[in-house]
């Protein structure tokens, strides 16, 4: 059984509100917020027990730690919630493969509210450049400063992301605004995120539109956004990871893509 190194645990807000697709409610989270000094005990409980367990253990499931949630950033585009109805496929996969106490529902986080943003250790979006208001960008900057992590995963549908190279460049430019001084660089194939929990065969795995290989997408790896102190605060993927759980288990790469998400989530919570 793999053990997660809890020594570097640095962020999580236990017990997010139980409202499907709705923003966090400060009253329901007891006023708890992400801070860089860290809520170490809650994180210790949340991720120390994130170990694989066999199916026959269902009669006596392992104790789960503090509740965490999966949340999408609300943007100016209607595509912000694309495939959101399938997000429970991902959260159920996480629950079945680990003992992480992730809520099986999904949530939304409004960038107009720093309280909502900081209710989650990781925030997901398929296009962060759709957050256009300066005040919202400032809140995202504050969220990252407090220790949050943003996962940007481009949708492979050309109607949503017509040019993956342009998508990457646009996000590199945006990161200069919301993470001043940070550096965006492609992760090496032996980076820890590829084996943080699962060891993934493809570094990274990809999905493709209609499962047709496309070199415009395949040549991209994962791109980390690093602060000057070396901490990775965001990850940009052009892998279409989200498209895997929207079609699981029909799509061949679906399981590998969801394993990649698990690795990213655990990495974000333990660094």
mmCIF file of N, CA and C in Angstrom, residues 161-220:
data_model
loop_
_atom_site.group_PDB
_atom_site.id
_atom_site.type_symbol
_atom_site.label_atom_id
_atom_site.label_comp_id
_atom_site.label_asym_id
_atom_site.label_seq_id
_atom_site.Cartn_x
_atom_site.Cartn_y
_atom_site.Cartn_z
ATOM 1 N N UNK A 161 -11.881 24.844 -28.042
ATOM 2 C CA UNK A 161 -10.456 25.184 -28.114
ATOM 3 C C UNK A 161 -9.974 24.946 -29.543
ATOM 4 N N UNK A 162 -10.088 25.934 -30.410
ATOM 5 C CA UNK A 162 -9.732 25.724 -31.818
ATOM 6 C C UNK A 162 -8.239 25.553 -32.064
ATOM 7 N N UNK A 163 -7.399 26.119 -31.192
ATOM 8 C CA UNK A 163 -5.961 26.075 -31.421
ATOM 9 C C UNK A 163 -5.233 25.819 -30.101
ATOM 10 N N UNK A 164 -4.749 24.604 -29.873
ATOM 11 C CA UNK A 164 -4.108 24.306 -28.584
ATOM 12 C C UNK A 164 -2.850 25.128 -28.324
ATOM 13 N N UNK A 165 -2.072 25.434 -29.358
ATOM 14 C CA UNK A 165 -0.866 26.233 -29.169
ATOM 15 C C UNK A 165 -1.223 27.645 -28.708
ATOM 16 N N UNK A 166 -2.255 28.220 -29.318
ATOM 17 C CA UNK A 166 -2.698 29.557 -28.909
ATOM 18 C C UNK A 166 -3.249 29.524 -27.486
ATOM 19 N N UNK A 167 -3.962 28.454 -27.149
ATOM 20 C CA UNK A 167 -4.505 28.288 -25.798
ATOM 21 C C UNK A 167 -3.380 28.359 -24.772
ATOM 22 N N UNK A 168 -2.301 27.646 -25.044
ATOM 23 C CA UNK A 168 -1.176 27.646 -24.116
ATOM 24 C C UNK A 168 -0.570 29.036 -23.987
ATOM 25 N N UNK A 169 -0.333 29.702 -25.099
ATOM 26 C CA UNK A 169 0.287 31.019 -25.057
ATOM 27 C C UNK A 169 -0.595 32.031 -24.334
ATOM 28 N N UNK A 170 -1.903 31.932 -24.522
ATOM 29 C CA UNK A 170 -2.823 32.832 -23.841
ATOM 30 C C UNK A 170 -2.760 32.636 -22.323
ATOM 31 N N UNK A 171 -2.608 31.399 -21.907
ATOM 32 C CA UNK A 171 -2.547 31.133 -20.475
ATOM 33 C C UNK A 171 -1.205 31.531 -19.878
ATOM 34 N N UNK A 172 -0.147 31.392 -20.649
ATOM 35 C CA UNK A 172 1.150 31.872 -20.176
ATOM 36 C C UNK A 172 1.086 33.377 -19.940
ATOM 37 N N UNK A 173 0.441 34.095 -20.862
ATOM 38 C CA UNK A 173 0.289 35.543 -20.710
ATOM 39 C C UNK A 173 -0.561 35.883 -19.489
ATOM 40 N N UNK A 174 -1.629 35.119 -19.271
ATOM 41 C CA UNK A 174 -2.498 35.380 -18.127
ATOM 42 C C UNK A 174 -1.774 35.135 -16.818
ATOM 43 N N UNK A 175 -0.945 34.104 -16.778
ATOM 44 C CA UNK A 175 -0.232 33.791 -15.545
ATOM 45 C C UNK A 175 0.693 34.933 -15.123
ATOM 46 N N UNK A 176 1.159 35.721 -16.068
ATOM 47 C CA UNK A 176 1.990 36.867 -15.727
ATOM 48 C C UNK A 176 1.195 37.918 -14.961
ATOM 49 N N UNK A 177 -0.141 37.860 -15.122
ATOM 50 C CA UNK A 177 -1.017 38.807 -14.433
ATOM 51 C C UNK A 177 -1.416 38.274 -13.054
ATOM 52 N N UNK A 178 -1.873 37.026 -12.996
ATOM 53 C CA UNK A 178 -2.381 36.505 -11.723
ATOM 54 C C UNK A 178 -1.297 35.857 -10.865
ATOM 55 N N UNK A 179 -0.140 35.618 -11.451
ATOM 56 C CA UNK A 179 0.977 35.062 -10.688
ATOM 57 C C UNK A 179 2.262 35.774 -11.086
ATOM 58 N N UNK A 180 2.376 37.068 -10.752
ATOM 59 C CA UNK A 180 3.554 37.841 -11.151
ATOM 60 C C UNK A 180 4.850 37.188 -10.664
ATOM 61 N N UNK A 181 5.804 37.093 -11.559
ATOM 62 C CA UNK A 181 7.088 36.500 -11.195
ATOM 63 C C UNK A 181 7.147 34.999 -11.337
ATOM 64 N N UNK A 182 5.992 34.365 -11.579
ATOM 65 C CA UNK A 182 5.975 32.910 -11.741
ATOM 66 C C UNK A 182 6.480 32.535 -13.129
ATOM 67 N N UNK A 183 6.926 31.304 -13.256
ATOM 68 C CA UNK A 183 7.464 30.800 -14.514
ATOM 69 C C UNK A 183 6.656 29.586 -14.967
ATOM 70 N N UNK A 184 6.307 29.567 -16.248
ATOM 71 C CA UNK A 184 5.595 28.424 -16.819
ATOM 72 C C UNK A 184 6.604 27.580 -17.589
ATOM 73 N N UNK A 185 6.674 26.310 -17.246
ATOM 74 C CA UNK A 185 7.590 25.429 -17.965
ATOM 75 C C UNK A 185 7.015 24.023 -18.052
ATOM 76 N N UNK A 186 7.377 23.330 -19.129
ATOM 77 C CA UNK A 186 6.893 21.969 -19.331
ATOM 78 C C UNK A 186 7.550 21.038 -18.316
ATOM 79 N N UNK A 187 6.750 20.139 -17.746
ATOM 80 C CA UNK A 187 7.277 19.210 -16.759
ATOM 81 C C UNK A 187 8.068 18.105 -17.445
ATOM 82 N N UNK A 188 9.182 17.704 -16.877
ATOM 83 C CA UNK A 188 9.928 16.580 -17.437
ATOM 84 C C UNK A 188 9.145 15.277 -17.267
ATOM 85 N N UNK A 189 9.468 14.291 -18.062
ATOM 86 C CA UNK A 189 8.739 13.020 -18.042
ATOM 87 C C UNK A 189 8.882 12.281 -16.711
ATOM 88 N N UNK A 190 9.906 12.609 -15.951
ATOM 89 C CA UNK A 190 10.110 11.927 -14.675
ATOM 90 C C UNK A 190 9.627 12.763 -13.487
ATOM 91 N N UNK A 191 8.794 13.784 -13.763
ATOM 92 C CA UNK A 191 8.298 14.625 -12.670
ATOM 93 C C UNK A 191 7.424 13.804 -11.728
ATOM 94 N N UNK A 192 7.451 14.184 -10.449
ATOM 95 C CA UNK A 192 6.708 13.447 -9.422
ATOM 96 C C UNK A 192 5.221 13.331 -9.703
ATOM 97 N N UNK A 193 4.652 14.309 -10.408
ATOM 98 C CA UNK A 193 3.206 14.298 -10.619
ATOM 99 C C UNK A 193 2.768 13.079 -11.433
ATOM 100 N N UNK A 194 3.670 12.504 -12.197
ATOM 101 C CA UNK A 194 3.331 11.335 -13.011
ATOM 102 C C UNK A 194 3.307 10.042 -12.195
ATOM 103 N N UNK A 195 3.783 10.120 -10.973
ATOM 104 C CA UNK A 195 3.767 8.930 -10.110
ATOM 105 C C UNK A 195 3.402 9.301 -8.672
ATOM 106 N N UNK A 196 2.717 10.405 -8.506
ATOM 107 C CA UNK A 196 2.373 10.878 -7.178
ATOM 108 C C UNK A 196 1.520 9.870 -6.412
ATOM 109 N N UNK A 197 0.606 9.228 -7.095
ATOM 110 C CA UNK A 197 -0.236 8.194 -6.481
ATOM 111 C C UNK A 197 -0.259 6.958 -7.378
ATOM 112 N N UNK A 198 -0.687 7.162 -8.626
ATOM 113 C CA UNK A 198 -0.571 6.137 -9.649
ATOM 114 C C UNK A 198 0.678 6.408 -10.486
ATOM 115 N N UNK A 199 1.235 5.365 -11.059
ATOM 116 C CA UNK A 199 2.274 5.532 -12.066
ATOM 117 C C UNK A 199 1.597 5.445 -13.426
ATOM 118 N N UNK A 200 1.531 6.563 -14.135
ATOM 119 C CA UNK A 200 0.845 6.577 -15.424
ATOM 120 C C UNK A 200 1.824 6.220 -16.535
ATOM 121 N N UNK A 201 1.343 5.438 -17.485
ATOM 122 C CA UNK A 201 2.202 4.963 -18.573
ATOM 123 C C UNK A 201 2.534 6.075 -19.554
ATOM 124 N N UNK A 202 1.525 6.850 -19.919
ATOM 125 C CA UNK A 202 1.733 7.966 -20.834
ATOM 126 C C UNK A 202 1.961 9.232 -20.023
ATOM 127 N N UNK A 203 2.943 10.009 -20.432
ATOM 128 C CA UNK A 203 3.294 11.192 -19.644
ATOM 129 C C UNK A 203 3.188 12.463 -20.493
ATOM 130 N N UNK A 204 1.988 13.017 -20.636
ATOM 131 C CA UNK A 204 0.747 12.613 -19.972
ATOM 132 C C UNK A 204 -0.157 11.800 -20.900
ATOM 133 N N UNK A 205 -1.238 11.213 -20.352
ATOM 134 C CA UNK A 205 -2.256 10.593 -21.213
ATOM 135 C C UNK A 205 -3.053 11.676 -21.936
ATOM 136 N N UNK A 206 -3.648 11.313 -23.069
ATOM 137 C CA UNK A 206 -4.425 12.252 -23.878
ATOM 138 C C UNK A 206 -5.745 11.618 -24.302
ATOM 139 N N UNK A 207 -6.746 12.470 -24.502
ATOM 140 C CA UNK A 207 -7.918 12.078 -25.276
ATOM 141 C C UNK A 207 -7.918 12.934 -26.542
ATOM 142 N N UNK A 208 -8.610 12.453 -27.568
ATOM 143 C CA UNK A 208 -8.645 13.167 -28.843
ATOM 144 C C UNK A 208 -10.082 13.245 -29.337
ATOM 145 N N UNK A 209 -10.365 14.265 -30.116
ATOM 146 C CA UNK A 209 -11.701 14.445 -30.662
ATOM 147 C C UNK A 209 -12.063 13.232 -31.504
ATOM 148 N N UNK A 210 -13.175 12.585 -31.156
ATOM 149 C CA UNK A 210 -13.639 11.378 -31.839
ATOM 150 C C UNK A 210 -12.582 10.276 -31.824
ATOM 151 N N UNK A 211 -11.677 10.335 -30.852
ATOM 152 C CA UNK A 211 -10.601 9.344 -30.692
ATOM 153 C C UNK A 211 -9.682 9.260 -31.901
ATOM 154 N N UNK A 212 -9.553 10.346 -32.630
ATOM 155 C CA UNK A 212 -8.654 10.414 -33.784
ATOM 156 C C UNK A 212 -7.383 11.147 -33.367
ATOM 157 N N UNK A 213 -6.243 10.465 -33.469
ATOM 158 C CA UNK A 213 -4.967 11.049 -33.071
ATOM 159 C C UNK A 213 -4.735 12.388 -33.759
ATOM 160 N N UNK A 214 -4.246 13.357 -32.993
ATOM 161 C CA UNK A 214 -4.018 14.692 -33.528
ATOM 162 C C UNK A 214 -2.690 15.209 -32.992
ATOM 163 N N UNK A 215 -1.722 15.358 -33.868
ATOM 164 C CA UNK A 215 -0.391 15.789 -33.481
ATOM 165 C C UNK A 215 -0.392 17.180 -32.847
ATOM 166 N N UNK A 216 -1.358 18.022 -33.214
ATOM 167 C CA UNK A 216 -1.408 19.370 -32.633
ATOM 168 C C UNK A 216 -1.573 19.314 -31.119
ATOM 169 N N UNK A 217 -2.210 18.248 -30.650
ATOM 170 C CA UNK A 217 -2.430 18.071 -29.221
ATOM 171 C C UNK A 217 -1.397 17.151 -28.586
ATOM 172 N N UNK A 218 -1.040 16.087 -29.302
ATOM 173 C CA UNK A 218 -0.221 15.033 -28.696
ATOM 174 C C UNK A 218 1.172 15.492 -28.289
ATOM 175 N N UNK A 219 1.701 16.500 -28.961
ATOM 176 C CA UNK A 219 3.069 16.912 -28.646
ATOM 177 C C UNK A 219 3.169 17.723 -27.364
ATOM 178 N N UNK A 220 2.022 18.084 -26.812
ATOM 179 C CA UNK A 220 2.025 18.861 -25.576
ATOM 180 C C UNK A 220 2.110 17.952 -24.357
#
